[in-house]
Short mmCIF file of C-alpha atoms in Angstrom, two decimals:
data_model
loop_
_atom_site.label_atom_id
_atom_site.label_comp_id
_atom_site.label_asym_id
_atom_site.label_seq_id
_atom_site.Cartn_x
_atom_site.Cartn_y
_atom_site.Cartn_z
CA MET A 1 -19.72 -43.73 -44.13
CA VAL A 2 -18.35 -40.57 -45.88
CA VAL A 3 -17.10 -37.72 -43.71
CA ARG A 4 -16.81 -34.34 -44.95
CA ALA A 5 -13.32 -33.14 -43.84
CA SER A 6 -14.92 -30.04 -42.60
CA SER A 7 -17.04 -31.45 -40.61
CA VAL A 8 -13.92 -33.59 -38.68
CA ILE A 9 -12.60 -29.75 -39.17
CA ARG A 10 -14.59 -28.88 -37.16
CA CYS A 11 -15.37 -31.23 -34.43
CA LEU A 12 -11.46 -30.66 -34.09
CA LEU A 13 -11.34 -27.38 -33.09
CA THR A 14 -14.79 -27.59 -30.80
CA VAL A 15 -12.07 -30.11 -28.81
CA ALA A 16 -9.07 -27.30 -29.06
CA ALA A 17 -11.33 -24.68 -27.29
CA VAL A 18 -13.01 -26.94 -24.93
CA LEU A 19 -8.88 -28.39 -24.05
CA SER A 20 -8.38 -24.42 -24.17
CA LEU A 21 -10.65 -23.65 -21.91
CA LEU A 22 -9.62 -26.31 -19.46
CA MET A 23 -6.74 -25.24 -19.12
CA ALA A 24 -7.21 -21.57 -18.95
CA GLY A 25 -9.43 -22.71 -15.86
CA ALA A 26 -6.80 -24.78 -14.44
CA ALA A 27 -4.32 -21.95 -14.85
CA ALA A 28 -7.04 -19.33 -12.89
CA ALA A 29 -7.16 -21.87 -10.10
CA GLY A 30 -3.74 -22.61 -9.98
CA GLY A 31 -2.17 -19.05 -9.54
CA GLY A 32 -2.97 -15.55 -10.19
CA LEU A 33 -5.32 -13.24 -8.12
CA SER A 34 -9.07 -13.39 -7.95
CA THR A 35 -12.05 -10.72 -7.31
CA SER A 36 -14.03 -13.96 -6.07
CA PHE A 37 -11.65 -16.28 -4.38
CA TYR A 38 -13.14 -16.68 -0.97
CA SER A 39 -17.00 -16.92 -2.63
CA LYS A 40 -17.70 -20.32 -0.86
CA LYS A 41 -14.38 -20.53 1.62
CA CYS A 42 -15.12 -17.81 3.39
CA PRO A 43 -17.91 -15.84 2.01
CA ASN A 44 -17.61 -13.46 4.68
CA VAL A 45 -14.69 -12.67 5.06
CA GLN A 46 -14.62 -8.99 3.77
CA SER A 47 -17.35 -7.68 5.93
CA ILE A 48 -15.07 -8.74 8.60
CA VAL A 49 -12.57 -7.51 7.82
CA ARG A 50 -14.14 -4.27 6.88
CA ALA A 51 -15.77 -4.18 10.95
CA GLY A 52 -12.44 -4.62 12.43
CA MET A 53 -11.27 -1.94 10.11
CA ALA A 54 -14.26 0.16 11.65
CA SER A 55 -13.57 -0.42 15.13
CA ALA A 56 -9.88 0.64 14.46
CA VAL A 57 -10.03 3.96 13.12
CA ALA A 58 -13.57 5.00 14.91
CA ALA A 59 -10.43 4.18 17.97
CA GLU A 60 -7.91 6.43 15.71
CA LYS A 61 -8.01 7.85 12.76
CA ARG A 62 -4.27 7.85 12.20
CA MET A 63 -4.69 3.90 12.13
CA GLY A 64 -6.52 4.27 8.69
CA ALA A 65 -2.64 5.98 6.98
CA SER A 66 -0.92 3.12 9.23
CA ILE A 67 -2.48 0.07 7.75
CA LEU A 68 -2.19 1.78 3.79
CA ARG A 69 1.65 2.58 4.79
CA MET A 70 1.70 -1.16 5.76
CA PHE A 71 0.35 -2.78 3.36
CA PHE A 72 2.79 0.15 0.44
CA HIS A 73 6.23 -1.22 3.36
CA ASP A 74 4.73 -4.50 2.15
CA CYS A 75 4.17 -4.82 -1.91
CA PHE A 76 7.27 -3.06 -1.88
CA VAL A 77 9.82 -5.71 -0.91
CA ASN A 78 9.09 -9.20 -2.85
CA GLY A 79 5.42 -8.65 -3.30
CA CYS A 80 2.16 -8.67 -1.82
CA ASP A 81 3.61 -11.19 1.13
CA ALA A 82 3.25 -10.39 4.45
CA SER A 83 6.69 -11.14 5.08
CA ILE A 84 6.92 -7.08 6.91
CA LEU A 85 4.09 -9.18 9.67
CA LEU A 86 6.95 -11.24 11.06
CA ASP A 87 8.10 -11.00 14.26
CA ASP A 88 12.30 -11.57 15.17
CA THR A 89 13.29 -14.65 16.10
CA ALA A 90 16.55 -16.20 17.65
CA THR A 91 16.74 -17.67 14.27
CA PHE A 92 14.69 -15.01 12.43
CA THR A 93 15.67 -11.32 11.51
CA GLY A 94 12.16 -10.36 9.84
CA GLU A 95 11.56 -6.90 7.81
CA LYS A 96 9.81 -4.97 11.01
CA ASN A 97 13.41 -3.98 12.53
CA ALA A 98 14.57 -2.21 8.84
CA GLY A 99 14.98 0.99 8.61
CA PRO A 100 12.07 2.47 6.65
CA ASN A 101 9.57 0.89 9.55
CA ALA A 102 11.52 0.20 13.22
CA ASN A 103 9.50 2.61 15.02
CA SER A 104 7.74 4.08 12.17
CA VAL A 105 5.67 1.36 11.07
CA ARG A 106 2.41 1.14 12.75
CA GLY A 107 -0.98 -1.10 13.54
CA TYR A 108 -0.06 -4.92 13.94
CA GLU A 109 -2.16 -5.70 16.41
CA VAL A 110 -4.94 -4.36 13.99
CA ILE A 111 -4.20 -7.23 12.00
CA ASP A 112 -3.39 -9.83 14.71
CA ALA A 113 -6.84 -9.02 16.02
CA ILE A 114 -8.81 -8.95 12.74
CA LYS A 115 -6.99 -12.22 11.55
CA THR A 116 -8.37 -13.73 14.59
CA GLN A 117 -11.85 -12.79 14.54
CA VAL A 118 -11.97 -14.15 10.12
CA GLU A 119 -10.11 -17.67 12.08
CA ALA A 120 -12.91 -18.24 14.06
CA SER A 121 -15.36 -17.89 11.19
CA CYS A 122 -13.40 -19.52 8.09
CA ASN A 123 -10.58 -21.58 9.85
CA ALA A 124 -6.54 -21.61 7.91
CA THR A 125 -8.59 -20.64 4.98
CA VAL A 126 -7.71 -16.80 4.52
CA SER A 127 -4.10 -15.16 3.98
CA CYS A 128 -2.15 -12.65 6.53
CA ALA A 129 -1.32 -11.00 2.84
CA ASP A 130 -5.15 -11.10 1.02
CA ILE A 131 -6.47 -9.49 5.04
CA LEU A 132 -4.37 -6.52 4.88
CA ALA A 133 -4.94 -5.66 1.51
CA LEU A 134 -8.92 -5.65 1.89
CA ALA A 135 -7.78 -3.25 4.74
CA ALA A 136 -6.21 -1.04 3.31
CA ARG A 137 -8.30 -0.59 0.46
CA ASP A 138 -10.99 -0.23 3.10
CA ALA A 139 -9.06 1.70 5.76
CA VAL A 140 -8.98 4.78 3.18
CA ASN A 141 -12.28 4.33 1.81
CA LEU A 142 -13.40 5.38 6.50
CA LEU A 143 -11.07 7.80 6.25
CA GLY A 144 -13.41 9.66 3.11
CA GLY A 145 -11.46 8.33 0.39
CA PRO A 146 -12.54 5.78 -3.11
CA THR A 147 -13.18 2.25 -3.46
CA TRP A 148 -12.16 -0.40 -4.75
CA THR A 149 -12.56 -4.22 -5.92
CA VAL A 150 -9.68 -5.34 -3.99
CA TYR A 151 -8.36 -8.69 -5.99
CA LEU A 152 -7.75 -11.94 -3.73
CA GLY A 153 -6.08 -15.13 -4.06
CA ARG A 154 -2.68 -13.72 -2.06
CA ARG A 155 -0.68 -16.90 0.18
CA ASP A 156 2.07 -15.79 2.45
CA ALA A 157 5.23 -15.93 2.69
CA ARG A 158 7.66 -18.13 4.93
CA THR A 159 10.42 -15.92 4.82
CA ALA A 160 11.48 -12.10 4.85
CA SER A 161 14.32 -9.87 4.05
CA GLN A 162 15.55 -7.37 6.15
CA SER A 163 17.88 -6.15 3.48
CA ASP A 164 15.75 -5.67 1.19
CA ALA A 165 13.07 -3.41 2.69
CA ASN A 166 16.40 -1.37 3.60
CA GLY A 167 16.47 -1.30 -0.58
CA ASN A 168 13.56 -0.94 -1.89
CA LEU A 169 11.58 1.57 -0.24
CA PRO A 170 11.75 5.40 -1.05
CA GLY A 171 13.32 7.31 2.06
CA PRO A 172 10.93 10.60 2.32
CA GLY A 173 14.72 12.45 1.40
CA SER A 174 14.48 11.10 -2.30
CA SER A 175 14.54 12.43 -5.62
CA LEU A 176 12.05 12.58 -8.44
CA ALA A 177 14.27 10.86 -10.70
CA THR A 178 14.53 7.98 -7.78
CA LEU A 179 10.65 7.61 -6.69
CA VAL A 180 10.30 7.43 -10.55
CA THR A 181 12.71 4.21 -11.06
CA MET A 182 11.90 2.57 -7.47
CA PHE A 183 7.66 2.77 -9.08
CA GLY A 184 9.33 1.48 -11.74
CA ASN A 185 11.36 -1.56 -10.89
CA LYS A 186 7.91 -2.47 -9.63
CA GLY A 187 5.29 -2.25 -12.63
CA LEU A 188 4.09 1.09 -11.04
CA SER A 189 4.23 4.37 -13.62
CA ALA A 190 4.77 8.20 -13.21
CA ARG A 191 0.49 8.63 -13.17
CA ASP A 192 0.39 5.47 -10.86
CA MET A 193 3.42 6.92 -8.35
CA THR A 194 2.05 10.61 -8.46
CA ALA A 195 -1.03 9.47 -7.37
CA LEU A 196 -0.19 6.89 -4.49
CA SER A 197 1.68 9.70 -3.35
CA GLY A 198 -1.33 11.48 -2.20
CA ALA A 199 -1.53 8.64 0.41
CA HIS A 200 0.75 11.56 1.81
CA THR A 201 -3.32 13.49 2.65
CA VAL A 202 -3.84 11.35 5.48
CA GLY A 203 -1.31 10.19 8.39
CA GLN A 204 1.69 11.98 10.94
CA ALA A 205 5.54 12.04 10.95
CA ARG A 206 7.95 12.04 12.60
CA CYS A 207 10.81 15.17 12.55
CA THR A 208 13.45 12.80 12.23
CA THR A 209 11.70 12.42 8.57
CA PHE A 210 11.42 15.94 6.92
CA ARG A 211 14.28 17.76 9.54
CA SER A 212 16.21 18.07 6.24
CA ARG A 213 13.41 19.34 4.24
CA ILE A 214 11.94 22.35 6.96
CA TYR A 215 16.23 23.29 7.45
CA GLY A 216 17.35 23.33 4.24
CA ASP A 217 15.48 23.00 1.53
CA THR A 218 14.73 26.02 -0.27
CA ASN A 219 11.31 25.40 -2.38
CA ILE A 220 9.63 25.47 1.08
CA ASN A 221 6.86 28.22 2.19
CA ALA A 222 8.26 29.69 4.93
CA THR A 223 5.10 30.41 6.85
CA PHE A 224 5.17 26.50 6.76
CA ALA A 225 8.70 25.81 8.26
CA SER A 226 8.52 28.17 10.65
CA LEU A 227 5.43 25.98 11.99
CA ARG A 228 7.03 22.55 11.67
CA GLN A 229 10.13 24.10 13.30
CA GLN A 230 7.71 24.65 16.21
CA THR A 231 7.99 21.34 16.85
CA CYS A 232 11.02 19.48 15.26
CA PRO A 233 13.75 21.30 16.64
CA GLN A 234 16.76 21.31 14.52
CA ALA A 235 19.62 19.57 15.98
CA SER A 236 18.78 16.05 16.64
CA ASP A 237 18.21 14.80 20.08
CA GLY A 238 17.77 11.50 19.72
CA GLY A 239 15.01 11.83 22.29
CA ALA A 240 11.20 13.78 22.42
CA GLY A 241 12.26 15.65 20.45
CA ASP A 242 13.29 13.16 16.97
CA ALA A 243 10.00 11.90 17.94
CA ALA A 244 7.78 14.73 17.99
CA LEU A 245 5.10 13.96 15.43
CA ALA A 246 3.44 16.63 12.36
CA PRO A 247 0.33 15.85 10.27
CA ILE A 248 1.35 15.11 6.55
CA ASP A 249 -1.11 17.20 5.09
CA VAL A 250 -1.31 20.69 6.58
CA ARG A 251 -4.14 21.14 5.62
CA THR A 252 -7.42 18.02 5.91
CA PRO A 253 -4.86 15.27 7.61
CA GLU A 254 -7.60 12.60 9.13
CA ALA A 255 -9.17 13.64 6.09
CA PHE A 256 -8.52 11.09 2.58
CA ASP A 257 -8.60 13.81 -0.23
CA ASN A 258 -7.17 15.50 -2.79
CA ALA A 259 -5.77 18.72 -0.80
CA TYR A 260 -1.94 16.96 -0.58
CA TYR A 261 -1.32 18.13 -4.09
CA GLN A 262 -2.56 21.98 -3.34
CA ASN A 263 -0.54 21.48 0.32
CA LEU A 264 2.15 20.97 -2.81
CA MET A 265 1.08 23.56 -5.60
CA ALA A 266 1.90 25.79 -2.56
CA ARG A 267 5.55 24.76 -1.70
CA GLN A 268 4.01 22.58 1.52
CA GLY A 269 5.02 19.90 0.66
CA LEU A 270 6.40 18.14 4.20
CA PHE A 271 8.69 15.19 3.31
CA HIS A 272 11.45 16.67 0.00
CA SER A 273 10.36 13.63 -1.74
CA ASP A 274 6.87 15.22 -1.93
CA GLN A 275 7.60 18.34 -3.36
CA GLU A 276 9.70 16.85 -5.91
CA LEU A 277 6.40 16.08 -7.18
CA PHE A 278 6.20 19.44 -7.96
CA ASN A 279 8.79 21.14 -8.19
CA GLY A 280 9.81 22.53 -12.21
CA GLY A 281 9.86 18.57 -12.97
CA SER A 282 7.54 15.82 -15.38
CA GLN A 283 4.68 15.69 -12.97
CA ASP A 284 3.49 18.91 -12.41
CA ALA A 285 0.81 19.14 -14.68
CA LEU A 286 -0.55 15.86 -12.73
CA VAL A 287 -0.58 17.31 -9.73
CA LYS A 288 -2.28 20.03 -10.91
CA LYS A 289 -5.24 18.14 -12.01
CA TYR A 290 -4.61 16.71 -8.67
CA SER A 291 -5.05 19.68 -6.98
CA GLY A 292 -8.09 20.46 -9.35
CA ASN A 293 -9.79 17.48 -9.76
CA ALA A 294 -10.42 15.38 -6.40
CA ALA A 295 -12.57 12.87 -8.67
CA MET A 296 -9.55 12.66 -10.69
CA PHE A 297 -7.36 11.25 -7.85
CA ALA A 298 -9.51 9.29 -6.04
CA ALA A 299 -9.71 7.63 -9.47
CA ASP A 300 -6.56 7.81 -10.50
CA PHE A 301 -5.41 6.74 -6.49
CA ALA A 302 -8.33 3.24 -6.61
CA LYS A 303 -6.32 2.09 -9.89
CA ALA A 304 -3.17 2.12 -8.59
CA MET A 305 -4.13 0.57 -5.62
CA VAL A 306 -4.94 -2.64 -8.01
CA ARG A 307 -1.78 -2.80 -9.57
CA MET A 308 0.11 -2.26 -6.65
CA GLY A 309 -2.13 -5.18 -4.88
CA ALA A 310 -0.27 -7.21 -7.77
CA ILE A 311 3.25 -6.68 -7.36
CA SER A 312 3.94 -10.44 -7.06
CA PRO A 313 1.77 -12.68 -5.40
CA LEU A 314 2.85 -16.13 -4.09
CA THR A 315 -0.13 -18.28 -5.61
CA GLY A 316 -1.75 -21.32 -6.18
CA THR A 317 1.10 -23.54 -3.65
CA GLN A 318 3.40 -20.77 -3.17
CA GLY A 319 3.82 -19.88 0.57
CA GLU A 320 1.07 -21.11 2.90
CA VAL A 321 -1.74 -19.74 4.37
CA ARG A 322 -0.48 -18.71 8.50
CA LEU A 323 -2.54 -19.36 11.22
CA ASP A 324 0.04 -16.51 12.88
CA CYS A 325 0.21 -13.66 10.43
CA ARG A 326 3.18 -12.63 13.04
CA LYS A 327 4.71 -16.02 12.77
CA VAL A 328 5.25 -19.11 10.39
CA ASN A 329 3.14 -22.26 9.98
#
């Protein structure tokens, strides 16, 4: 029997293509995130998280901003791995008491409550990291912001790093150059950074985080500075004055919209780092665009959240699926 060379080549190419698909499938199953990760294992997870967040935001709108911030503080410290949720123990120091988090990050009990509901539906299946990613998306949407498809399949860290939390989270006194560098270190562009900063359209901040801005910065609206000085004393009192809260967005403090950028153009950024985005630098033009185009901001914010949610996830057999978000199994 004569076998044509062309037939042999076609056969080899077919085998190669099949093997390539099989290998790609195995790689996808072993690592990386997917939009359908729980479609068979826990099909109700998204509705459970949504219901939990709807309840939390209905009780206190500020909680939406708090959960969004928690996700940011998780992802920027060794990836989106729920390390921020681990409690300190006698033999373990977590991230909750790092400078940027202590007496500041809040809403842990909301994630606990959602985790309990998820466990009741799908035991030992859904990671705390994925619950936090979904909760952050729902928080934004429940406050009137955009929604987006969350890629899932993250695993939970067995470790945490207080020192990394202290070193990887940009502070409210950051310069534009520092912001661009710190976001860039996480694979996020300057545009991503400016869009993600729009999260400050919701939430409240303690006097200690903006005192130097309202008393020391010159690129600030005088009336706005005076307003904030009414509840934030110039000298630290170590108590109620330091802890006094102010809305980050003076215009629409509980609505997720583009008013944050309008504030910046009016020199009403609450943090020094906020106003750095509109202060004669590289991001001025984008701030102007976002201030006048809510749809553009919403679209860019959603894309940037997906990118942030993909920072160094643990996947496959890495990490674990915690049964209790506050402690390793």
